[in-house]
Short mmCIF file of C-alpha atoms in Angstrom, two decimals:
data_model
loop_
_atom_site.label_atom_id
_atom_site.label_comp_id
_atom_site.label_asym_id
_atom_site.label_seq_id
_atom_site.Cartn_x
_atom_site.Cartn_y
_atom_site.Cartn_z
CA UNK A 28 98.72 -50.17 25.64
CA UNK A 29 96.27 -47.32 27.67
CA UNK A 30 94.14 -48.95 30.12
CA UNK A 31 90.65 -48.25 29.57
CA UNK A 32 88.02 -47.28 32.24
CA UNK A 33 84.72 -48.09 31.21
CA UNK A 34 81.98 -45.31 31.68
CA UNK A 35 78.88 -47.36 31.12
CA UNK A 36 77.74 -50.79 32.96
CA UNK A 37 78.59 -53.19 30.03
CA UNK A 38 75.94 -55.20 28.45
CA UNK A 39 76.75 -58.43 26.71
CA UNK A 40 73.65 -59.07 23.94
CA UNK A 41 73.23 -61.54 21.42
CA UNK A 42 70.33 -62.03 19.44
CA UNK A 43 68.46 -64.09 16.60
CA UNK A 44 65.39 -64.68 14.47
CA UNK A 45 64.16 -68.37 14.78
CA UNK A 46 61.33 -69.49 12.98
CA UNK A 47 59.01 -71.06 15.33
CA UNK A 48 56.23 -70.06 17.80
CA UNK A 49 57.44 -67.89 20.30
CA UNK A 50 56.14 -71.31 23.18
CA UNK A 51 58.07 -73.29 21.41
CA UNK A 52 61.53 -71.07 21.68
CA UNK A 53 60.50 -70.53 25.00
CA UNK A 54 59.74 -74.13 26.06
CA UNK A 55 63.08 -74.62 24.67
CA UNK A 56 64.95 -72.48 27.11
CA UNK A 57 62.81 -73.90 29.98
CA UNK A 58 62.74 -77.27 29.61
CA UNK A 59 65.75 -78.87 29.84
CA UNK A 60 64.75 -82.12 27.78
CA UNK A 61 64.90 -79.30 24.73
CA UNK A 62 67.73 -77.39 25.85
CA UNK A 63 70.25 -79.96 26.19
CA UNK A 64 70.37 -80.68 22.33
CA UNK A 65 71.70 -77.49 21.98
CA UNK A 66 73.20 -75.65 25.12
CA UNK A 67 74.04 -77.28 28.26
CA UNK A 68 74.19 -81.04 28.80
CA UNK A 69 72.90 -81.32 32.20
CA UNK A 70 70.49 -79.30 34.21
CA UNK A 71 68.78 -80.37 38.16
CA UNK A 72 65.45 -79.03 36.62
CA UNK A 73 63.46 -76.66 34.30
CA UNK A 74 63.23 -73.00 34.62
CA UNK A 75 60.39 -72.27 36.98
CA UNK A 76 61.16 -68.84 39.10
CA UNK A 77 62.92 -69.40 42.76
CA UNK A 78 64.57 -72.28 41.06
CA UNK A 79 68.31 -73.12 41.82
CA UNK A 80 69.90 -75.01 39.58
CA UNK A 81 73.12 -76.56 38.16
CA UNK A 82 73.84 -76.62 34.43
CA UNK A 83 76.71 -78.57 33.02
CA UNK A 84 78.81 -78.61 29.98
CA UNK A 85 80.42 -82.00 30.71
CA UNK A 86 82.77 -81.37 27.04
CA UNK A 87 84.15 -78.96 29.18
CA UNK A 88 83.78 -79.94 32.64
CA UNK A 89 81.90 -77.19 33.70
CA UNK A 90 79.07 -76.20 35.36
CA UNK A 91 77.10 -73.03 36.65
CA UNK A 92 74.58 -72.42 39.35
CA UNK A 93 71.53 -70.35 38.37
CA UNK A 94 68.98 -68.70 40.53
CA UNK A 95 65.86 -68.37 38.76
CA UNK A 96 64.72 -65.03 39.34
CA UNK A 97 61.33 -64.43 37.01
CA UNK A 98 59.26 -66.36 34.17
CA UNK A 99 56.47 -65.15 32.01
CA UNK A 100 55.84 -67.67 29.80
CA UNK A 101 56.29 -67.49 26.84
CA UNK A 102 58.16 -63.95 26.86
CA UNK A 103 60.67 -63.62 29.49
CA UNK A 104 62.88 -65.68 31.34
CA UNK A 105 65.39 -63.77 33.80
CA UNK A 106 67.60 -65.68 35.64
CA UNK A 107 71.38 -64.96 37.37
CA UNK A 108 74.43 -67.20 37.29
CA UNK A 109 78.06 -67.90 37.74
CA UNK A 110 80.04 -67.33 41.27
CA UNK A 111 77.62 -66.49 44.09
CA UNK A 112 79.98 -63.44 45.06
CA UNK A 113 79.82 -61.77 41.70
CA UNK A 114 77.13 -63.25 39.66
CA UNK A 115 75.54 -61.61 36.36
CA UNK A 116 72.15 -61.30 35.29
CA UNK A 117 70.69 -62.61 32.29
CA UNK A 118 67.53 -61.78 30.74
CA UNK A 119 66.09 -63.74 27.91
CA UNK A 120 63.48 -62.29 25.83
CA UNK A 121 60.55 -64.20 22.99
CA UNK A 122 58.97 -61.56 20.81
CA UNK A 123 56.65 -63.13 18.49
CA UNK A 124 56.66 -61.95 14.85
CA UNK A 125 54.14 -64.08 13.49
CA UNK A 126 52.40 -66.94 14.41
CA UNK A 127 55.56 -69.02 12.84
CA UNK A 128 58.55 -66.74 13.47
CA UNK A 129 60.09 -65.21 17.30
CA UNK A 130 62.58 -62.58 18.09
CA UNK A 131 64.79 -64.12 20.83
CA UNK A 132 67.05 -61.40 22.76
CA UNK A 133 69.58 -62.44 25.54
CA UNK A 134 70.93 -59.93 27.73
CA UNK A 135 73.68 -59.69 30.53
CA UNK A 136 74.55 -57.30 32.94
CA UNK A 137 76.42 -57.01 36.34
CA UNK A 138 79.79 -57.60 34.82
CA UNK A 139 82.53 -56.43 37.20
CA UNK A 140 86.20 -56.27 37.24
CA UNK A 141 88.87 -54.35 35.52
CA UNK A 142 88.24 -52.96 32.07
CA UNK A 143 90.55 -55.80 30.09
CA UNK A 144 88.66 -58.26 31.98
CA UNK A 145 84.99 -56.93 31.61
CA UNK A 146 85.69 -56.81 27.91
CA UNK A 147 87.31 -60.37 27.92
CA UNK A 148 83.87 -61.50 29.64
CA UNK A 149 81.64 -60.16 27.52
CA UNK A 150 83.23 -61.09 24.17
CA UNK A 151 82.52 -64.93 25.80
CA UNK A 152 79.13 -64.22 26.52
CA UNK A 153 78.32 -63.20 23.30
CA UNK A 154 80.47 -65.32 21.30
CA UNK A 155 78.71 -68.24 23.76
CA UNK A 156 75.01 -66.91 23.29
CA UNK A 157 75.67 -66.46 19.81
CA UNK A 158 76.35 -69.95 19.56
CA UNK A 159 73.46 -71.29 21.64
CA UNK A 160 71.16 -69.85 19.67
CA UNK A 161 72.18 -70.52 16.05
CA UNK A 162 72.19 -74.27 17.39
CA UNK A 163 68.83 -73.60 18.83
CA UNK A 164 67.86 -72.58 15.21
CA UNK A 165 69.23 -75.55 13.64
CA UNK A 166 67.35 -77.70 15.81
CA UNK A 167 64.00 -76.08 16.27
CA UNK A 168 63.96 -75.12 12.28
CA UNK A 169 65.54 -78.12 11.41
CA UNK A 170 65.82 -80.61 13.90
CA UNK A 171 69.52 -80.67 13.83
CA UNK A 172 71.83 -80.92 16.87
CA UNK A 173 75.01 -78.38 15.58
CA UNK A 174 77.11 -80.10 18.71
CA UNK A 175 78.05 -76.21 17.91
CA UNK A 176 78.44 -75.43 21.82
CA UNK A 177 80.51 -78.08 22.57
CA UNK A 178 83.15 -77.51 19.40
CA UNK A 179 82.86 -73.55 20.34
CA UNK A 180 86.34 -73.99 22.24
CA UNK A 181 87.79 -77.52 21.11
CA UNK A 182 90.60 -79.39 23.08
#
């Protein structure tokens, strides 16, 4: 197999319509009282910028720190994560369409590492925001928790 070289800074981005305010799709990235029915399980606080946090996916035993980096309420929440010594960027974006309907966009950037393993990281990031957000949808739309996130990758 060639080894590729990538010529562009990769950027991982998954996206979806959900059909609710665009503070209420916000509120539930920020507040963590929302987001754990459908994302993490744990977080040390809400999205507020300077914020360092910890998230945890206990079905997984895993966690991240985050460094909140900027919030506009109720459009943008930009935050980076992962290892301290190579951590990625991602940007979260509400677009309202509607007074009933909002555009959420999630991007990350900063991957680094060999080709193989840039594109091995961003197929998880996408595959892993892809799933966040349908089971957002569920439960803001519907008021369903998926348990989607934690069945993504079952023992």
């Amino acid at each position: 197999m060639e080894n590729t070289t990538l010529t562009h800074p990769p950027v991982a981005y998954a996206c979806m319509l959900v059909r609710t305010p665009a503070e209420t799709a916000f509120r539930a990235f920020a507040d963590p009282a929302v987001t754990t029915r459908f994302w993490y399980s744990k977080s040390s606080g809400p999205l507020v910028a300077g914020a360092s946090l910890r998230w945890e996916w206990e079905t997984y035993g895993a966690a991240a720190d985050v460094w909140v980096e900027e919030v506009r309420e109720p459009e943008l929440i930009r935050f980076a994560w992962g290892n301290a010594e190579r951590p990625t960027v991602v940007e979260v974006r509400f677009t309202g369409r509607g007074a009933d309907a909002t555009f959420v966009e999630v991007r990350e950037t900063g991957f680094m590492g060999s080709g193989a393993e840039v594109v091995s990281w961003l197929n998880d990031t996408v595959g892993g925001f892809t799933t966040a957000l349908c089971a957002m949808k569920a439960w803001l739309e519907h008021g369903i928790e998926l348990g989607a996130v934690p069945d993504h990758h079952p023992a």
